[in-house]
Short mmCIF file of N, CA and C in Angstrom, two decimals:
data_model
loop_
_atom_site.label_atom_id
_atom_site.label_comp_id
_atom_site.label_asym_id
_atom_site.label_seq_id
_atom_site.Cartn_x
_atom_site.Cartn_y
_atom_site.Cartn_z
N UNK A 3 75.15 102.21 138.74
CA UNK A 3 73.41 102.22 138.90
C UNK A 3 73.28 103.59 139.18
N UNK A 4 73.91 104.35 138.72
CA UNK A 4 73.99 105.68 138.86
C UNK A 4 73.68 106.34 137.67
N UNK A 5 73.97 106.02 136.72
CA UNK A 5 73.05 106.54 135.69
C UNK A 5 72.19 106.11 135.63
N UNK A 6 71.09 104.91 136.09
CA UNK A 6 69.97 104.63 135.88
C UNK A 6 69.00 105.56 136.64
N UNK A 7 69.67 106.04 137.82
CA UNK A 7 69.34 106.45 138.98
C UNK A 7 69.23 108.34 138.53
N UNK A 8 69.88 108.62 137.26
CA UNK A 8 69.66 109.91 137.01
C UNK A 8 68.75 110.10 136.06
N UNK A 9 68.61 109.20 135.22
CA UNK A 9 67.05 109.17 134.53
C UNK A 9 65.84 108.34 135.25
N UNK A 10 65.93 108.43 136.57
CA UNK A 10 64.56 108.25 137.67
C UNK A 10 63.62 109.24 137.75
N UNK A 11 62.41 108.77 137.84
CA UNK A 11 61.83 110.37 137.24
C UNK A 11 61.55 111.18 138.87
N UNK A 12 61.75 112.66 138.78
CA UNK A 12 62.14 113.54 139.63
C UNK A 12 61.31 113.07 140.94
N UNK A 13 59.61 112.83 140.64
CA UNK A 13 58.82 112.65 141.68
C UNK A 13 58.30 111.15 141.91
N UNK A 14 59.69 110.28 142.04
CA UNK A 14 59.16 108.80 142.42
C UNK A 14 59.52 108.58 143.68
N UNK A 15 58.43 108.15 144.29
CA UNK A 15 58.08 108.06 146.39
C UNK A 15 60.00 107.22 146.58
N UNK A 16 60.32 106.53 145.74
CA UNK A 16 61.75 105.45 146.19
C UNK A 16 62.69 106.45 146.61
N UNK A 17 63.09 107.37 145.59
CA UNK A 17 63.92 108.11 145.24
C UNK A 17 64.03 109.54 146.93
N UNK A 18 64.37 109.54 147.73
CA UNK A 18 64.11 110.35 148.94
C UNK A 18 65.55 111.26 149.21
N UNK A 19 66.63 111.05 148.10
CA UNK A 19 67.35 111.84 148.17
C UNK A 19 68.63 112.00 146.65
N UNK A 20 68.58 112.45 145.83
CA UNK A 20 69.72 112.72 144.87
C UNK A 20 70.95 113.07 145.41
N UNK A 21 71.84 112.61 144.40
CA UNK A 21 73.05 112.19 145.07
C UNK A 21 73.42 113.37 143.50
N UNK A 22 74.37 114.09 144.75
CA UNK A 22 75.18 115.14 143.29
C UNK A 22 76.88 115.25 143.97
N UNK A 23 77.38 115.86 143.38
CA UNK A 23 79.11 116.27 143.64
C UNK A 23 79.63 115.19 145.03
N UNK A 24 80.09 114.08 145.38
CA UNK A 24 79.98 113.56 146.33
C UNK A 24 79.57 112.66 147.29
N UNK A 25 77.93 113.26 147.28
CA UNK A 25 76.65 113.13 148.18
C UNK A 25 75.92 111.65 147.27
N UNK A 26 76.34 110.35 147.52
CA UNK A 26 75.18 109.68 147.12
C UNK A 26 74.04 109.73 147.20
N UNK A 27 73.44 108.78 146.83
CA UNK A 27 71.44 108.94 146.63
C UNK A 27 71.19 108.47 147.41
N UNK A 28 70.13 108.60 148.08
CA UNK A 28 69.24 108.06 149.05
C UNK A 28 67.75 106.93 148.49
N UNK A 29 67.80 106.12 148.71
CA UNK A 29 66.68 105.03 148.04
C UNK A 29 66.15 103.93 149.19
N UNK A 30 64.70 103.92 148.59
CA UNK A 30 63.85 102.66 149.32
C UNK A 30 63.97 101.89 148.15
N UNK A 31 65.46 100.68 148.37
CA UNK A 31 65.75 99.93 147.97
C UNK A 31 64.59 99.15 147.00
N UNK A 32 63.84 98.53 147.74
CA UNK A 32 62.67 97.57 146.91
C UNK A 32 62.06 98.33 146.24
N UNK A 33 61.32 99.30 146.71
CA UNK A 33 60.38 100.25 145.77
C UNK A 33 61.89 100.83 144.30
N UNK A 34 62.83 100.77 144.58
CA UNK A 34 64.19 101.23 143.49
C UNK A 34 64.03 100.43 142.45
N UNK A 35 64.15 98.94 142.94
CA UNK A 35 64.28 97.72 142.28
C UNK A 35 63.08 97.33 141.59
N UNK A 36 62.22 97.46 142.30
CA UNK A 36 60.97 97.11 141.43
C UNK A 36 61.02 98.00 140.52
N UNK A 37 61.00 99.43 140.60
CA UNK A 37 61.25 100.08 139.21
C UNK A 37 62.03 99.78 137.99
N UNK A 38 63.04 99.16 138.70
CA UNK A 38 64.38 99.26 137.72
C UNK A 38 64.21 97.76 137.12
N UNK A 39 63.21 97.00 137.18
CA UNK A 39 62.43 95.53 137.15
C UNK A 39 61.48 96.48 135.93
N UNK A 40 60.70 96.58 136.37
CA UNK A 40 60.01 97.46 135.12
C UNK A 40 60.18 98.29 133.79
N UNK A 41 61.04 98.90 134.35
CA UNK A 41 61.93 100.25 133.03
C UNK A 41 62.69 98.66 132.40
N UNK A 42 63.28 97.64 133.07
CA UNK A 42 63.85 96.72 132.18
C UNK A 42 62.75 96.08 131.53
N UNK A 43 61.80 95.79 131.72
CA UNK A 43 60.56 95.43 130.57
C UNK A 43 60.48 96.17 129.58
N UNK A 44 60.69 96.81 129.15
CA UNK A 44 60.87 97.68 127.86
C UNK A 44 61.79 97.12 127.28
N UNK A 45 63.30 96.61 127.22
CA UNK A 45 64.05 95.72 127.32
C UNK A 45 63.85 94.60 126.12
N UNK A 46 63.08 94.09 126.14
CA UNK A 46 62.67 93.45 125.27
C UNK A 46 62.10 93.72 123.91
N UNK A 47 61.68 95.00 123.90
CA UNK A 47 61.30 95.67 122.49
C UNK A 47 62.59 95.56 121.74
N UNK A 48 63.59 96.49 122.60
CA UNK A 48 64.75 96.85 122.71
C UNK A 48 65.42 95.54 122.03
N UNK A 49 65.90 94.75 122.59
CA UNK A 49 66.04 93.17 121.94
C UNK A 49 65.50 93.01 121.23
N UNK A 50 64.56 93.15 120.76
CA UNK A 50 63.79 92.15 119.53
C UNK A 50 64.36 93.57 118.42
N UNK A 51 64.59 94.80 118.56
CA UNK A 51 64.78 95.83 117.91
C UNK A 51 66.21 95.49 117.40
N UNK A 52 67.38 94.90 118.36
CA UNK A 52 68.52 94.84 117.84
C UNK A 52 68.66 93.32 117.34
N UNK A 53 68.02 92.82 117.52
CA UNK A 53 68.05 90.80 116.83
C UNK A 53 67.41 91.60 115.07
N UNK A 54 66.40 92.40 115.01
CA UNK A 54 66.00 92.84 113.68
C UNK A 54 67.32 93.52 112.63
N UNK A 55 68.03 94.06 113.74
CA UNK A 55 68.97 95.10 113.16
C UNK A 55 70.37 94.07 112.78
N UNK A 56 70.37 92.99 113.91
CA UNK A 56 71.37 92.42 113.47
C UNK A 56 70.97 91.64 111.90
N UNK A 57 69.93 91.35 112.41
CA UNK A 57 69.56 90.42 111.12
C UNK A 57 69.60 91.35 109.61
N UNK A 58 68.93 92.34 110.05
CA UNK A 58 69.43 92.86 108.16
C UNK A 58 70.32 93.45 107.98
N UNK A 59 71.39 93.93 109.08
CA UNK A 59 73.19 93.66 108.77
C UNK A 59 73.76 92.19 108.06
N UNK A 60 73.24 91.16 108.73
CA UNK A 60 74.19 90.38 107.85
C UNK A 60 73.16 89.74 106.95
N UNK A 61 71.93 90.58 106.55
CA UNK A 61 71.43 89.89 105.08
C UNK A 61 72.54 91.12 104.39
N UNK A 62 72.22 92.71 104.54
CA UNK A 62 73.26 93.41 103.67
C UNK A 62 74.83 92.59 103.76
N UNK A 63 75.52 92.78 104.64
CA UNK A 63 76.71 92.08 104.44
C UNK A 63 77.33 90.85 104.42
N UNK A 64 76.63 90.35 105.10
CA UNK A 64 76.54 88.51 104.09
C UNK A 64 77.38 88.65 105.64
N UNK A 65 78.02 87.39 105.86
CA UNK A 65 78.57 86.52 107.11
C UNK A 65 79.87 87.40 106.88
N UNK A 66 79.85 88.43 107.04
CA UNK A 66 81.33 89.63 106.97
C UNK A 66 81.79 89.75 108.37
N UNK A 67 81.17 89.48 109.85
CA UNK A 67 81.46 89.23 110.48
C UNK A 67 80.91 88.53 111.94
N UNK A 68 81.51 88.56 113.41
CA UNK A 68 81.18 87.62 114.25
C UNK A 68 79.96 87.52 114.62
N UNK A 69 79.05 87.10 115.03
CA UNK A 69 77.54 87.17 115.32
C UNK A 69 77.67 88.08 116.76
N UNK A 70 78.50 88.26 117.66
CA UNK A 70 78.55 89.27 118.52
C UNK A 70 78.59 90.46 118.31
N UNK A 71 79.35 90.46 116.69
CA UNK A 71 79.58 92.16 116.69
C UNK A 71 78.68 92.57 116.21
N UNK A 72 77.13 91.86 115.48
CA UNK A 72 76.29 92.32 114.94
C UNK A 72 75.24 93.23 115.68
N UNK A 73 75.31 92.76 117.06
CA UNK A 73 74.61 93.25 117.92
C UNK A 73 74.95 94.25 118.65
N UNK A 74 76.53 94.57 118.16
CA UNK A 74 77.30 95.72 118.97
C UNK A 74 76.38 97.82 118.54
N UNK A 75 76.42 97.80 119.39
CA UNK A 75 75.96 99.30 118.74
C UNK A 75 77.19 100.05 117.91
N UNK A 76 77.14 101.42 117.34
CA UNK A 76 78.13 102.27 116.91
C UNK A 76 78.97 102.76 118.10
N UNK A 77 78.51 102.84 119.42
CA UNK A 77 79.28 103.30 120.43
C UNK A 77 80.09 102.11 121.19
N UNK A 78 79.62 100.96 121.34
CA UNK A 78 80.20 99.62 121.89
C UNK A 78 81.03 99.34 120.67
N UNK A 79 81.11 99.45 119.66
CA UNK A 79 82.24 98.72 118.44
C UNK A 79 83.43 100.30 118.69
N UNK A 80 82.90 101.50 118.67
CA UNK A 80 83.64 102.32 118.55
C UNK A 80 85.18 102.11 120.35
N UNK A 81 84.45 101.97 121.43
CA UNK A 81 84.74 101.49 122.52
C UNK A 81 86.20 100.18 122.42
N UNK A 82 85.36 98.83 121.76
CA UNK A 82 86.03 97.75 121.34
C UNK A 82 86.90 97.96 120.36
N UNK A 83 86.89 98.84 119.77
CA UNK A 83 88.37 99.55 118.78
C UNK A 83 89.32 100.29 119.31
N UNK A 84 88.58 101.04 120.29
CA UNK A 84 89.66 102.15 121.45
C UNK A 84 90.33 100.69 121.69
N UNK A 85 89.76 99.98 122.64
CA UNK A 85 90.17 98.97 123.47
C UNK A 85 91.22 97.98 122.99
N UNK A 86 90.68 97.37 121.73
CA UNK A 86 91.91 97.13 121.17
C UNK A 86 93.04 97.78 120.91
N UNK A 87 93.32 98.83 120.28
CA UNK A 87 93.97 99.98 119.80
C UNK A 87 94.83 100.17 121.43
N UNK A 88 94.21 100.34 122.45
CA UNK A 88 95.35 100.25 123.33
C UNK A 88 95.97 99.08 123.92
N UNK A 89 95.15 98.01 123.51
CA UNK A 89 96.27 96.65 123.97
C UNK A 89 97.21 96.46 123.11
N UNK A 90 97.02 97.50 121.45
CA UNK A 90 98.00 96.99 120.51
C UNK A 90 99.16 97.77 120.98
N UNK A 91 98.83 99.11 121.79
CA UNK A 91 99.92 100.08 122.13
C UNK A 91 100.94 99.53 123.11
N UNK A 92 99.79 99.21 124.35
CA UNK A 92 100.69 98.14 125.61
C UNK A 92 101.57 97.10 125.01
N UNK A 93 101.16 96.03 124.03
CA UNK A 93 102.03 95.20 123.75
C UNK A 93 103.13 95.72 123.15
N UNK A 94 103.30 96.82 122.31
CA UNK A 94 104.10 97.16 121.48
C UNK A 94 104.81 97.71 122.47
N UNK A 95 104.45 98.37 123.56
CA UNK A 95 105.28 99.24 124.80
C UNK A 95 106.23 97.82 125.47
N UNK A 96 105.86 97.15 125.79
CA UNK A 96 106.35 95.85 125.98
C UNK A 96 107.34 95.25 125.08
N UNK A 97 107.53 95.19 124.42
CA UNK A 97 107.93 94.61 123.19
C UNK A 97 107.35 93.27 122.86
N UNK A 98 106.74 93.18 123.18
CA UNK A 98 106.11 92.11 121.86
C UNK A 98 105.03 91.96 121.01
N UNK A 99 105.35 93.47 120.30
CA UNK A 99 104.72 93.65 119.05
C UNK A 99 105.38 94.56 118.16
N UNK A 100 106.17 94.26 116.94
CA UNK A 100 106.33 95.24 116.50
C UNK A 100 106.37 96.01 114.90
N UNK A 101 106.66 96.78 114.63
CA UNK A 101 105.67 97.31 113.46
C UNK A 101 106.64 96.60 112.24
N UNK A 102 106.32 96.27 111.17
CA UNK A 102 106.90 95.90 109.74
C UNK A 102 107.46 96.51 109.26
N UNK A 103 107.46 98.06 109.32
CA UNK A 103 108.15 98.88 108.72
C UNK A 103 109.21 99.28 108.97
N UNK A 104 109.17 99.16 110.90
CA UNK A 104 110.32 98.95 111.40
C UNK A 104 111.71 98.31 111.35
N UNK A 105 111.31 96.50 111.12
CA UNK A 105 112.50 95.27 110.17
C UNK A 105 112.30 95.28 109.05
N UNK A 106 111.68 95.77 108.32
CA UNK A 106 111.49 95.66 106.89
C UNK A 106 112.82 96.17 106.28
N UNK A 107 112.99 97.66 107.00
CA UNK A 107 114.25 98.37 106.01
C UNK A 107 115.19 97.55 106.61
N UNK A 108 115.69 97.20 107.96
CA UNK A 108 116.74 96.30 108.10
C UNK A 108 117.22 94.94 107.27
N UNK A 109 115.82 94.42 107.53
CA UNK A 109 116.00 92.93 106.17
C UNK A 109 116.46 93.08 104.88
N UNK A 110 115.77 94.58 104.60
CA UNK A 110 116.19 94.52 103.15
C UNK A 110 117.84 94.57 102.81
N UNK A 111 118.19 95.37 103.81
CA UNK A 111 119.57 95.90 104.24
C UNK A 111 120.67 94.31 104.21
N UNK A 112 120.26 93.76 105.26
CA UNK A 112 120.81 92.55 105.52
C UNK A 112 120.88 91.88 104.49
N UNK A 113 120.04 91.19 103.36
CA UNK A 113 119.61 90.46 102.29
C UNK A 113 120.63 91.61 101.30
N UNK A 114 120.87 92.61 101.39
CA UNK A 114 121.45 93.10 100.05
C UNK A 114 123.01 92.81 100.47
N UNK A 115 123.39 93.64 101.70
CA UNK A 115 124.69 93.20 101.71
C UNK A 115 125.00 91.22 102.15
N UNK A 116 123.89 90.60 102.36
CA UNK A 116 124.61 89.16 102.66
C UNK A 116 124.70 88.96 101.20
N UNK A 117 124.08 89.02 99.96
CA UNK A 117 124.08 88.52 98.11
C UNK A 117 125.23 89.53 97.71
N UNK A 118 125.79 90.56 98.12
CA UNK A 118 126.79 90.97 97.89
C UNK A 118 128.00 90.26 98.08
N UNK A 119 128.02 90.13 99.49
CA UNK A 119 129.11 89.38 100.12
C UNK A 119 129.31 87.69 99.32
N UNK A 120 128.27 87.12 99.05
CA UNK A 120 128.25 85.50 98.44
C UNK A 120 128.41 85.50 97.14
N UNK A 121 128.05 87.12 96.05
CA UNK A 121 128.56 86.82 95.23
C UNK A 121 130.05 87.04 95.00
N UNK A 122 130.30 87.38 95.60
CA UNK A 122 132.20 87.35 95.86
C UNK A 122 133.03 86.31 96.18
N UNK A 123 132.38 85.44 96.13
CA UNK A 123 133.13 83.58 96.40
C UNK A 123 133.40 83.30 95.32
N UNK A 124 132.72 83.30 94.44
CA UNK A 124 133.17 82.26 92.75
C UNK A 124 134.44 83.37 92.48
N UNK A 125 134.29 84.63 92.43
CA UNK A 125 135.93 85.18 91.86
C UNK A 125 137.12 84.61 92.66
N UNK A 126 136.98 84.78 94.18
CA UNK A 126 137.73 84.79 94.92
C UNK A 126 137.95 83.57 95.28
N UNK A 127 137.36 82.26 94.79
CA UNK A 127 137.93 80.78 95.01
C UNK A 127 138.84 80.61 93.28
N UNK A 128 138.28 81.21 92.73
CA UNK A 128 139.00 80.63 91.53
C UNK A 128 140.06 81.51 91.51
N UNK A 129 140.03 82.70 91.79
CA UNK A 129 141.74 83.24 92.36
C UNK A 129 142.60 82.68 92.52
N UNK A 130 141.83 82.39 93.91
CA UNK A 130 142.89 81.18 95.45
C UNK A 130 143.17 80.14 94.50
N UNK A 131 142.25 79.02 94.08
CA UNK A 131 142.81 78.30 93.80
C UNK A 131 143.13 77.72 92.07
N UNK A 132 143.17 79.00 91.38
CA UNK A 132 143.47 79.02 89.64
C UNK A 132 142.97 78.26 89.07
N UNK A 133 141.45 78.39 89.20
CA UNK A 133 140.48 77.27 88.49
C UNK A 133 140.00 78.14 87.67
N UNK A 134 139.24 77.28 86.40
CA UNK A 134 138.71 78.04 85.25
C UNK A 134 137.43 79.05 85.54
N UNK A 135 137.55 79.80 84.38
CA UNK A 135 135.98 80.46 84.48
C UNK A 135 134.82 79.56 84.60
N UNK A 136 134.79 78.86 84.05
CA UNK A 136 133.41 77.55 84.75
C UNK A 136 133.13 77.24 85.48
N UNK A 137 134.40 76.96 86.20
CA UNK A 137 133.75 76.84 87.37
C UNK A 137 133.72 78.04 88.60
N UNK A 138 134.05 78.82 87.94
CA UNK A 138 133.29 80.54 88.75
C UNK A 138 131.62 80.43 88.62
N UNK A 139 131.92 80.08 87.43
CA UNK A 139 130.08 80.56 86.77
C UNK A 139 129.50 79.55 87.36
N UNK A 140 129.62 78.33 87.37
CA UNK A 140 128.85 77.37 88.36
C UNK A 140 128.70 77.33 89.83
N UNK A 141 129.57 78.27 90.94
CA UNK A 141 129.86 78.66 91.85
C UNK A 141 128.63 79.65 92.22
N UNK A 142 128.58 81.20 90.90
CA UNK A 142 128.02 82.17 90.80
C UNK A 142 126.30 81.38 90.27
N UNK A 143 126.31 80.15 89.71
CA UNK A 143 124.95 80.16 89.60
C UNK A 143 124.08 79.15 90.89
N UNK A 144 125.01 78.53 91.31
CA UNK A 144 124.55 77.99 92.44
C UNK A 144 124.29 78.99 93.56
N UNK A 145 125.46 79.46 93.83
CA UNK A 145 124.73 80.79 94.87
C UNK A 145 123.69 82.08 94.51
N UNK A 146 123.47 82.13 93.40
CA UNK A 146 122.52 82.91 92.62
C UNK A 146 120.93 81.82 93.20
N UNK A 147 120.83 80.64 92.74
CA UNK A 147 119.79 80.19 92.77
C UNK A 147 119.47 79.82 94.62
N UNK A 148 120.34 79.47 95.53
CA UNK A 148 120.15 79.51 96.58
C UNK A 148 119.94 80.38 97.05
N UNK A 149 120.31 82.06 96.89
CA UNK A 149 119.58 83.44 96.65
C UNK A 149 118.56 83.79 96.52
N UNK A 150 117.86 83.38 95.62
CA UNK A 150 116.71 83.13 94.96
C UNK A 150 115.95 82.55 96.06
N UNK A 151 116.18 81.09 96.22
CA UNK A 151 114.84 80.64 97.13
C UNK A 151 115.32 81.30 98.53
N UNK A 152 116.00 81.93 98.71
CA UNK A 152 116.05 82.60 100.16
C UNK A 152 115.06 83.57 100.55
N UNK A 153 115.57 84.39 99.18
CA UNK A 153 114.97 85.74 99.11
C UNK A 153 112.94 85.29 98.92
N UNK A 154 112.76 84.28 97.84
CA UNK A 154 111.21 83.83 98.17
C UNK A 154 110.49 83.39 99.43
N UNK A 155 111.63 82.88 99.83
CA UNK A 155 111.23 82.32 101.23
C UNK A 155 110.70 83.04 101.92
N UNK A 156 111.52 84.58 102.15
CA UNK A 156 111.26 85.84 102.46
C UNK A 156 110.04 86.51 102.36
N UNK A 157 109.49 86.22 101.42
CA UNK A 157 109.02 87.20 100.72
C UNK A 157 107.29 86.78 100.63
N UNK A 158 107.24 85.09 101.30
CA UNK A 158 106.02 84.96 102.01
C UNK A 158 105.31 86.02 102.81
N UNK A 159 103.87 86.08 102.42
CA UNK A 159 102.81 86.70 103.40
C UNK A 159 102.96 86.08 104.42
N UNK A 160 102.62 86.64 105.57
CA UNK A 160 102.81 86.42 106.90
C UNK A 160 101.47 85.63 107.30
N UNK A 161 99.97 85.90 106.58
CA UNK A 161 99.00 86.03 106.57
C UNK A 161 98.30 84.63 106.07
N UNK A 162 99.43 84.07 105.29
CA UNK A 162 98.94 82.75 104.36
C UNK A 162 99.81 82.02 104.78
N UNK A 163 100.53 81.69 105.95
CA UNK A 163 101.20 81.20 107.07
C UNK A 163 100.16 79.63 107.16
N UNK A 164 99.66 78.76 106.89
CA UNK A 164 99.17 77.71 107.60
C UNK A 164 99.34 76.86 108.72
N UNK A 165 100.18 77.28 109.69
CA UNK A 165 101.56 77.06 110.60
C UNK A 165 100.30 77.42 111.67
N UNK A 166 99.73 78.52 111.74
CA UNK A 166 99.29 79.39 113.26
C UNK A 166 97.62 79.32 113.52
#
């Protein structure tokens, strides 16, 4: 309400004393409320203008955003963005979120090490059991096929997952 009182005319009869640094406003409540309501009557024009701008934005951008977002001013959009950004920082700080880049490198290194160890199985089995080269090749092919399936499964984009 303080912001509305700051915009009040200086000679308003209902404004008994203006507030300043620690001193509150003194007003005649009924008269101030009447002023506030008459001042709010102009909001119909503002609402109509906002609706017209929202309609224009919808025509220009198509169905690019949610209906509530079309009515927001630039400042309101900025404040929503900052609030969302603060939420992300908070959720990351409590361990609820992590950055893809933070875990991507570790995952790649783990897969490379897994591949290296699994590809050594074929020659090891061949030597231990004195098997033919064809058995080693068959084991290597089977491991390579399973590794390819594993890597393909890891490479799926999270956004395209239909489970959530």
